Backbone as ProteinMPNN parsed JSONL, in Angstrom:
{"seq_chain_A": "MDLHIHASFLPHDDPDAALAFYRDTLGFEVRNDVGYEGMRWITVGPVGQPGTNIVLHPPAADPGITEDERRTITEMMAKGTYASIVLATTDVDGTFERVQAGDAEVVQEPVDQPYGVRDCAFRDPAGNMVRIQQIKAS", "coords_chain_A": {"N_chain_A": [[7.431, 24.4, -15.758], [7.068, 20.971, -16.318], [5.083, 18.737, -15.348], [3.312, 15.736, -14.709], [0.884, 13.366, -13.545], [2.027, 10.189, -13.447], [1.818, 7.579, -12.425], [-0.248, 5.884, -10.118], [-0.704, 4.097, -7.052], [-2.342, 1.198, -5.975], [-3.339, -1.106, -3.507], [-3.575, -4.698, -3.721], [-5.14, -7.782, -2.786], [-5.478, -10.06, -4.074], [-4.232, -10.922, -6.931], [-5.307, -11.945, -9.361], [-8.062, -11.448, -9.15], [-7.973, -8.656, -8.975], [-6.898, -8.054, -11.477], [-8.951, -9.012, -13.138], [-10.994, -7.193, -12.458], [-9.923, -4.585, -13.108], [-9.034, -4.91, -15.775], [-11.035, -6.479, -17.16], [-13.558, -5.56, -16.254], [-13.382, -2.69, -15.984], [-12.085, -2.139, -18.343], [-9.426, -1.459, -18.739], [-6.089, -1.572, -20.106], [-3.513, -4.027, -19.787], [-0.301, -3.291, -18.835], [1.99, -4.151, -17.672], [3.087, -6.999, -15.894], [4.386, -8.271, -13.258], [6.121, -10.684, -11.484], [7.462, -11.589, -8.298], [9.078, -13.389, -5.924], [6.71, -14.804, -5.234], [4.84, -12.773, -5.241], [2.849, -10.272, -6.98], [3.032, -7.482, -9.183], [0.984, -5.461, -10.952], [0.563, -3.484, -13.717], [-1.763, -1.286, -14.973], [-3.81, 0.587, -17.273], [-5.762, 3.219, -18.84], [-6.954, 2.616, -22.128], [-5.293, 4.06, -24.865], [-4.13, 6.056, -23.383], [-1.223, 6.142, -22.633], [0.476, 7.332, -20.765], [-0.68, 7.32, -18.289], [-1.032, 5.479, -15.436], [-1.944, 2.763, -13.282], [-0.621, 1.082, -10.623], [-1.028, -2.001, -9.391], [-0.484, -3.487, -6.414], [1.071, -5.787, -4.081], [0.2, -5.395, -0.705], [1.903, -6.023, 1.387], [4.495, -5.945, 0.548], [6.471, -4.031, 1.009], [9.489, -3.817, 2.637], [9.963, -2.156, 4.763], [7.765, -1.938, 6.345], [6.232, -2.586, 9.416], [5.123, -5.492, 11.265], [2.807, -4.878, 12.731], [1.933, -2.605, 11.327], [1.432, -3.784, 8.857], [-0.685, -5.479, 9.528], [-2.582, -3.554, 10.252], [-2.953, -2.249, 7.783], [-4.033, -4.371, 6.286], [-6.401, -4.784, 7.726], [-7.672, -2.316, 7.304], [-7.96, -2.393, 4.517], [-9.789, -4.492, 4.32], [-12.005, -3.268, 5.408], [-12.427, -1.354, 3.543], [-11.3, 1.163, 3.704], [-8.718, 1.968, 3.18], [-7.447, 2.745, 0.667], [-8.015, 4.748, -2.289], [-9.284, 5.818, -5.506], [-9.98, 8.206, -8.03], [-11.728, 8.204, -10.952], [-12.572, 9.411, -14.254], [-15.173, 10.187, -16.585], [-17.04, 10.876, -19.59], [-19.559, 9.942, -19.552], [-21.095, 9.062, -17.024], [-23.362, 7.648, -16.184], [-23.737, 5.629, -18.137], [-21.3, 4.333, -17.861], [-21.52, 3.468, -15.223], [-23.587, 1.55, -15.518], [-22.298, -0.373, -17.129], [-20.126, -1.142, -15.489], [-21.451, -2.062, -13.211], [-22.793, -4.253, -14.324], [-20.7, -5.95, -14.555], [-20.524, -7.203, -12.177], [-19.441, -5.793, -10.046], [-18.892, -4.462, -6.741], [-21.249, -2.28, -5.73], [-21.123, 0.904, -4.352], [-22.239, 3.391, -4.437], [-24.849, 4.582, -6.385], [-25.137, 6.524, -9.486], [-25.21, 9.968, -8.751], [-26.133, 13.4, -8.355], [-23.966, 15.411, -6.793], [-23.979, 17.694, -3.993], [-21.898, 19.475, -4.231], [-21.522, 19.909, -6.881], [-20.751, 17.846, -8.634], [-21.419, 14.991, -10.598], [-21.457, 11.666, -9.724], [-20.452, 8.208, -9.155], [-19.838, 5.211, -7.235], [-17.702, 2.428, -6.564], [-16.395, -0.594, -5.07], [-13.246, -2.094, -5.458], [-11.989, -5.497, -5.887], [-10.185, -5.717, -3.711], [-11.139, -3.965, -1.891], [-10.629, -1.298, -2.262], [-11.74, 2.052, -2.768], [-13.375, 3.094, -5.624], [-14.134, 5.813, -7.277], [-16.165, 7.301, -9.74], [-16.346, 10.011, -11.764], [-18.398, 12.367, -13.513], [-17.37, 14.102, -16.342], [-17.376, 17.055, -18.303], [-17.779, 16.941, -21.797], [-15.35, 18.149, -24.069]], "CA_chain_A": [[7.561, 23.062, -15.201], [6.245, 20.007, -17.043], [4.82, 17.586, -14.485], [2.003, 15.099, -14.77], [0.813, 12.144, -12.742], [2.346, 9.051, -14.3], [1.336, 6.333, -11.832], [-0.759, 5.803, -8.757], [-0.593, 2.736, -6.555], [-3.435, 0.651, -5.179], [-3.0, -2.46, -3.064], [-4.482, -5.807, -4.015], [-4.881, -8.984, -1.993], [-5.703, -11.177, -4.984], [-3.88, -10.33, -8.23], [-6.204, -12.367, -10.446], [-9.316, -10.699, -8.984], [-7.689, -7.259, -9.335], [-6.749, -8.034, -12.928], [-10.292, -9.163, -13.73], [-11.756, -5.951, -12.264], [-9.375, -3.439, -13.85], [-8.96, -5.218, -17.21], [-12.272, -6.982, -17.762], [-14.721, -4.744, -15.896], [-13.164, -1.282, -16.333], [-11.584, -2.05, -19.716], [-8.04, -0.987, -18.816], [-5.14, -2.509, -20.7], [-2.418, -4.458, -18.913], [0.966, -2.791, -19.365], [3.082, -4.909, -17.085], [2.641, -7.977, -14.9], [5.687, -8.713, -12.771], [6.102, -11.512, -10.293], [8.714, -11.654, -7.559], [8.952, -14.1, -4.652], [5.32, -15.158, -4.974], [3.968, -11.591, -5.263], [2.679, -9.713, -8.328], [2.768, -6.062, -9.432], [0.311, -5.395, -12.25], [0.345, -2.103, -14.144], [-2.869, -1.154, -15.915], [-4.13, 1.972, -17.591], [-6.799, 3.374, -19.855], [-6.543, 2.468, -23.531], [-5.047, 5.334, -25.531], [-3.505, 6.998, -22.452], [-0.056, 5.394, -22.144], [1.17, 8.034, -19.693], [-1.452, 7.236, -17.049], [-0.941, 4.087, -14.984], [-2.231, 2.334, -11.912], [0.16, -0.101, -10.267], [-1.701, -2.829, -8.384], [0.668, -4.08, -5.734], [0.789, -6.487, -2.82], [0.402, -4.42, 0.371], [2.916, -6.454, 2.352], [5.775, -6.064, -0.136], [7.448, -3.053, 1.494], [10.214, -4.379, 3.792], [10.014, -1.185, 5.856], [6.509, -1.97, 7.101], [6.253, -3.506, 10.552], [4.022, -6.46, 11.287], [1.621, -4.147, 13.182], [1.472, -1.769, 10.206], [0.886, -4.707, 7.85], [-1.981, -5.92, 10.036], [-3.487, -2.4, 10.155], [-3.276, -2.07, 6.361], [-4.936, -5.463, 5.909], [-7.706, -4.517, 8.339], [-8.276, -1.172, 6.615], [-8.379, -2.859, 3.191], [-11.005, -5.294, 4.497], [-13.106, -2.328, 5.67], [-12.56, -0.45, 2.406], [-10.915, 2.515, 4.116], [-7.28, 2.184, 3.047], [-7.018, 3.458, -0.542], [-9.069, 5.091, -3.242], [-8.898, 6.493, -6.739], [-11.098, 8.852, -8.717], [-11.647, 8.135, -12.406], [-13.506, 10.348, -14.869], [-15.749, 9.794, -17.863], [-18.055, 11.812, -20.079], [-20.857, 9.271, -19.427], [-21.051, 8.333, -15.749], [-24.49, 6.705, -16.07], [-23.417, 4.481, -18.976], [-20.176, 3.633, -17.24], [-22.064, 2.775, -14.052], [-24.312, 0.357, -15.971], [-21.334, -1.376, -17.6], [-19.344, -1.657, -14.353], [-22.376, -2.835, -12.377], [-23.052, -5.516, -15.02], [-19.523, -6.78, -14.341], [-20.62, -7.781, -10.838], [-18.652, -5.031, -9.076], [-19.62, -4.049, -5.536], [-21.719, -0.898, -5.848], [-21.164, 1.685, -3.109], [-23.165, 4.503, -4.659], [-25.325, 4.763, -7.749], [-24.881, 7.898, -9.929], [-25.972, 11.004, -8.051], [-25.605, 14.76, -8.449], [-23.499, 15.808, -5.464], [-24.252, 19.116, -3.71], [-20.728, 20.281, -4.591], [-21.48, 20.138, -8.311], [-20.213, 16.722, -9.402], [-22.222, 13.769, -10.685], [-20.524, 10.555, -9.61], [-20.875, 6.934, -8.591], [-18.69, 4.601, -6.559], [-17.602, 0.974, -6.447], [-15.189, -1.108, -4.408], [-12.586, -3.138, -6.235], [-11.957, -6.744, -5.088], [-9.387, -5.557, -2.489], [-11.805, -3.016, -0.995], [-10.306, 0.093, -2.608], [-12.856, 2.836, -3.283], [-13.2, 3.579, -6.997], [-15.184, 6.776, -7.606], [-16.168, 7.684, -11.153], [-17.006, 11.309, -11.884], [-18.794, 12.861, -14.831], [-16.71, 15.316, -16.816], [-18.03, 17.605, -19.483], [-17.035, 16.762, -23.043], [-14.821, 19.441, -24.549]], "C_chain_A": [[6.59, 22.134, -15.93], [6.085, 18.749, -16.186], [3.44, 17.024, -14.776], [2.048, 13.844, -13.902], [0.994, 10.962, -13.682], [1.761, 7.747, -13.754], [0.816, 6.573, -10.424], [-0.727, 4.34, -8.351], [-1.814, 2.373, -5.725], [-3.046, -0.755, -4.742], [-4.024, -3.477, -3.565], [-4.148, -6.951, -3.062], [-5.141, -10.25, -2.803], [-5.431, -10.656, -6.398], [-4.813, -10.729, -9.361], [-7.544, -11.638, -10.363], [-9.119, -9.24, -9.366], [-7.574, -7.119, -10.844], [-8.116, -8.136, -13.611], [-11.09, -7.868, -13.599], [-11.226, -4.844, -13.165], [-9.311, -3.7, -15.358], [-10.34, -5.526, -17.779], [-13.475, -6.099, -17.458], [-14.532, -3.288, -16.31], [-12.616, -1.105, -17.752], [-10.179, -1.501, -19.841], [-7.171, -2.04, -19.496], [-4.043, -2.823, -19.69], [-1.111, -4.036, -19.561], [2.178, -3.526, -18.811], [2.494, -5.85, -16.041], [3.909, -8.672, -14.422], [5.512, -9.522, -11.489], [7.473, -11.519, -9.635], [8.444, -12.291, -6.204], [7.493, -14.338, -4.273], [4.356, -13.988, -4.951], [3.885, -11.066, -6.693], [2.397, -8.225, -8.274], [2.185, -5.987, -10.836], [0.064, -3.923, -12.572], [-0.734, -2.098, -15.22], [-3.085, 0.322, -16.206], [-5.174, 2.04, -18.677], [-6.209, 3.27, -21.264], [-6.38, 3.86, -24.145], [-4.434, 6.396, -24.64], [-2.265, 6.332, -21.836], [0.698, 6.073, -21.007], [0.462, 7.999, -18.356], [-1.542, 5.78, -16.628], [-1.406, 3.925, -13.547], [-1.414, 1.067, -11.68], [-0.56, -0.8, -9.118], [-0.61, -3.656, -7.715], [0.258, -4.833, -4.477], [1.093, -5.552, -1.647], [1.524, -4.791, 1.329], [4.305, -6.483, 1.747], [6.85, -5.132, 0.402], [8.173, -3.607, 2.726], [10.288, -3.417, 4.977], [8.759, -1.158, 6.714], [6.629, -2.986, 8.231], [5.068, -4.463, 10.466], [2.733, -5.789, 11.756], [1.049, -3.282, 12.058], [0.823, -2.631, 9.123], [-0.508, -5.167, 8.266], [-3.003, -4.777, 9.923], [-3.912, -2.169, 8.706], [-4.275, -3.13, 5.916], [-6.331, -5.244, 6.473], [-8.416, -3.359, 7.642], [-8.728, -1.562, 5.206], [-9.682, -3.637, 3.307], [-12.217, -4.405, 4.748], [-13.343, -1.387, 4.492], [-12.165, 0.976, 2.719], [-9.44, 2.827, 3.873], [-6.907, 3.057, 1.852], [-8.2, 3.74, -1.452], [-8.464, 5.748, -4.474], [-10.159, 7.101, -7.338], [-10.813, 8.807, -10.214], [-12.666, 9.12, -12.972], [-13.949, 9.825, -16.228], [-16.724, 10.87, -18.309], [-19.45, 11.22, -19.94], [-20.877, 8.423, -18.155], [-22.198, 7.324, -15.64], [-24.235, 5.446, -16.912], [-22.282, 3.657, -18.394], [-20.651, 2.854, -16.023], [-22.757, 1.479, -14.477], [-23.345, -0.744, -16.408], [-20.55, -1.985, -16.432], [-20.225, -2.518, -13.453], [-22.668, -4.201, -13.007], [-21.886, -6.483, -14.856], [-19.457, -7.352, -12.943], [-19.721, -7.082, -9.826], [-19.527, -4.659, -7.88], [-19.973, -2.569, -5.644], [-21.741, -0.256, -4.464], [-22.182, 2.806, -3.24], [-23.558, 4.548, -6.124], [-25.057, 6.199, -8.177], [-25.816, 8.894, -9.244], [-25.302, 12.361, -8.291], [-25.244, 15.212, -7.04], [-23.775, 17.297, -5.237], [-23.079, 20.029, -4.049], [-20.506, 20.334, -6.094], [-20.948, 19.03, -9.187], [-21.25, 15.61, -9.443], [-21.234, 12.603, -10.643], [-21.193, 9.301, -9.091], [-19.642, 6.299, -7.956], [-18.844, 3.089, -6.473], [-16.443, 0.646, -5.52], [-14.573, -2.138, -5.35], [-12.47, -4.388, -5.361], [-11.142, -6.647, -3.8], [-10.035, -4.591, -1.504], [-11.488, -1.568, -1.29], [-11.541, 0.791, -3.171], [-12.507, 3.342, -4.678], [-14.388, 4.491, -7.293], [-15.042, 7.132, -9.074], [-16.999, 8.947, -11.275], [-17.336, 11.614, -13.343], [-17.956, 14.094, -15.158], [-17.428, 15.776, -18.07], [-17.146, 17.371, -20.697], [-16.542, 18.118, -23.522], [-15.032, 19.613, -26.029]], "O_chain_A": [[5.426, 22.48, -16.131], [6.873, 17.81, -16.299], [2.506, 17.774, -15.059], [3.12, 13.336, -13.573], [0.202, 10.763, -14.604], [1.271, 6.913, -14.515], [1.371, 7.358, -9.655], [-0.722, 3.45, -9.202], [-2.26, 3.148, -4.879], [-2.481, -1.514, -5.53], [-5.187, -3.148, -3.799], [-3.017, -7.072, -2.592], [-5.039, -11.364, -2.289], [-6.296, -10.02, -7.0], [-5.084, -9.914, -10.243], [-8.103, -11.252, -11.389], [-9.985, -8.642, -10.004], [-8.098, -6.168, -11.424], [-8.388, -7.408, -14.565], [-11.791, -7.483, -14.535], [-11.992, -4.229, -13.906], [-9.519, -2.774, -16.142], [-10.766, -4.915, -18.759], [-14.328, -5.907, -18.324], [-15.426, -2.704, -16.923], [-12.686, -0.005, -18.299], [-9.767, -1.111, -20.934], [-7.473, -3.233, -19.467], [-3.694, -1.994, -18.85], [-0.845, -4.385, -20.711], [3.253, -3.52, -19.411], [1.507, -5.518, -15.384], [4.44, -9.551, -15.1], [4.847, -9.095, -10.546], [8.504, -11.465, -10.306], [7.651, -11.767, -5.422], [7.091, -14.102, -3.133], [3.172, -14.175, -4.672], [4.741, -11.374, -7.523], [1.627, -7.756, -7.435], [2.826, -6.405, -11.801], [-0.565, -3.206, -11.794], [-0.641, -2.797, -16.229], [-2.605, 1.191, -15.48], [-5.447, 1.05, -19.355], [-5.119, 3.771, -21.542], [-7.232, 4.73, -23.962], [-4.232, 7.527, -25.083], [-2.263, 6.0, -20.651], [1.501, 5.417, -20.341], [0.944, 8.582, -17.385], [-2.063, 4.944, -17.366], [-1.275, 4.826, -12.719], [-1.504, 0.105, -12.444], [-0.682, -0.257, -8.02], [0.095, -4.424, -8.369], [-0.782, -4.547, -3.882], [2.175, -4.967, -1.613], [2.043, -3.916, 2.022], [5.226, -7.003, 2.377], [8.037, -5.424, 0.258], [7.539, -3.842, 3.755], [10.642, -3.828, 6.082], [8.7, -0.43, 7.705], [7.076, -4.113, 8.019], [4.136, -4.256, 9.689], [1.663, -6.097, 11.232], [-0.165, -3.231, 11.861], [-0.199, -2.259, 8.546], [-1.412, -5.235, 7.433], [-4.152, -5.005, 9.545], [-5.086, -1.923, 8.431], [-5.256, -2.816, 5.242], [-7.327, -5.484, 5.791], [-9.624, -3.416, 7.415], [-9.776, -1.105, 4.75], [-10.583, -3.464, 2.486], [-13.331, -4.744, 4.349], [-14.36, -0.695, 4.452], [-12.642, 1.908, 2.071], [-8.958, 3.865, 4.326], [-6.136, 4.005, 1.998], [-9.233, 3.073, -1.396], [-7.308, 6.17, -4.483], [-11.26, 6.576, -7.171], [-9.789, 9.306, -10.681], [-13.529, 9.608, -12.242], [-13.212, 9.124, -16.92], [-17.181, 11.679, -17.501], [-20.435, 11.917, -20.182], [-20.697, 7.206, -18.211], [-22.019, 6.253, -15.06], [-24.487, 4.331, -16.456], [-22.309, 2.427, -18.434], [-20.239, 1.714, -15.811], [-22.541, 0.43, -13.87], [-23.552, -1.915, -16.091], [-20.335, -3.196, -16.389], [-19.8, -3.576, -12.988], [-22.778, -5.198, -12.293], [-22.056, -7.694, -14.998], [-18.44, -7.928, -12.557], [-19.284, -7.7, -8.855], [-20.748, -4.555, -7.999], [-19.089, -1.711, -5.648], [-22.309, -0.808, -3.522], [-22.894, 3.133, -2.29], [-22.697, 4.553, -7.004], [-24.772, 7.037, -7.321], [-27.029, 8.694, -9.168], [-24.081, 12.459, -8.412], [-26.122, 15.376, -6.192], [-23.8, 18.073, -6.192], [-23.257, 21.243, -4.145], [-19.441, 20.75, -6.55], [-20.713, 19.248, -10.376], [-21.891, 15.319, -8.433], [-20.288, 12.556, -11.43], [-22.341, 9.322, -8.647], [-18.528, 6.796, -8.123], [-19.944, 2.553, -6.332], [-15.611, 1.503, -5.221], [-15.277, -2.945, -5.959], [-12.827, -4.334, -4.184], [-11.382, -7.423, -2.874], [-9.533, -4.415, -0.394], [-12.028, -0.68, -0.63], [-12.295, 0.206, -3.95], [-11.455, 3.949, -4.878], [-15.502, 4.022, -7.53], [-13.931, 7.251, -9.59], [-18.184, 8.968, -10.943], [-16.649, 11.177, -14.266], [-17.849, 15.015, -14.349], [-18.012, 14.976, -18.8], [-15.932, 17.57, -20.647], [-17.245, 19.12, -23.392], [-14.648, 20.638, -26.592]]}, "name": "protein", "num_of_chains": 1, "seq": "MDLHIHASFLPHDDPDAALAFYRDTLGFEVRNDVGYEGMRWITVGPVGQPGTNIVLHPPAADPGITEDERRTITEMMAKGTYASIVLATTDVDGTFERVQAGDAEVVQEPVDQPYGVRDCAFRDPAGNMVRIQQIKAS"}
């Protein structure tokens, strides 16, 4: 079986702020930017990895979501408890310094976790948790 993760989805509540964070702060390239009825879906991904994508989407776009569900999602996004993603790098400390310099909201500075991972964490402009883990160079 040949399966890989092609795209993950994270909600945004401000497409321009999300674009600035993922493109300008994290250095991802923009692969698609689609507008429809006043909403935007922006696909970004790491340079040199065309098969790995994050789709930044408006949380209220799904017509199957009730108004109560939409309100709950919005409240969870505001608290930073709705969505998250884990990224990886061979230099978590250097990456932390670059992301922090971009005025991102720091949740956790780089630390060696008791379960064997060195990582740090930020929130993107919509409140999504962005954890960055250290991986060993091969």
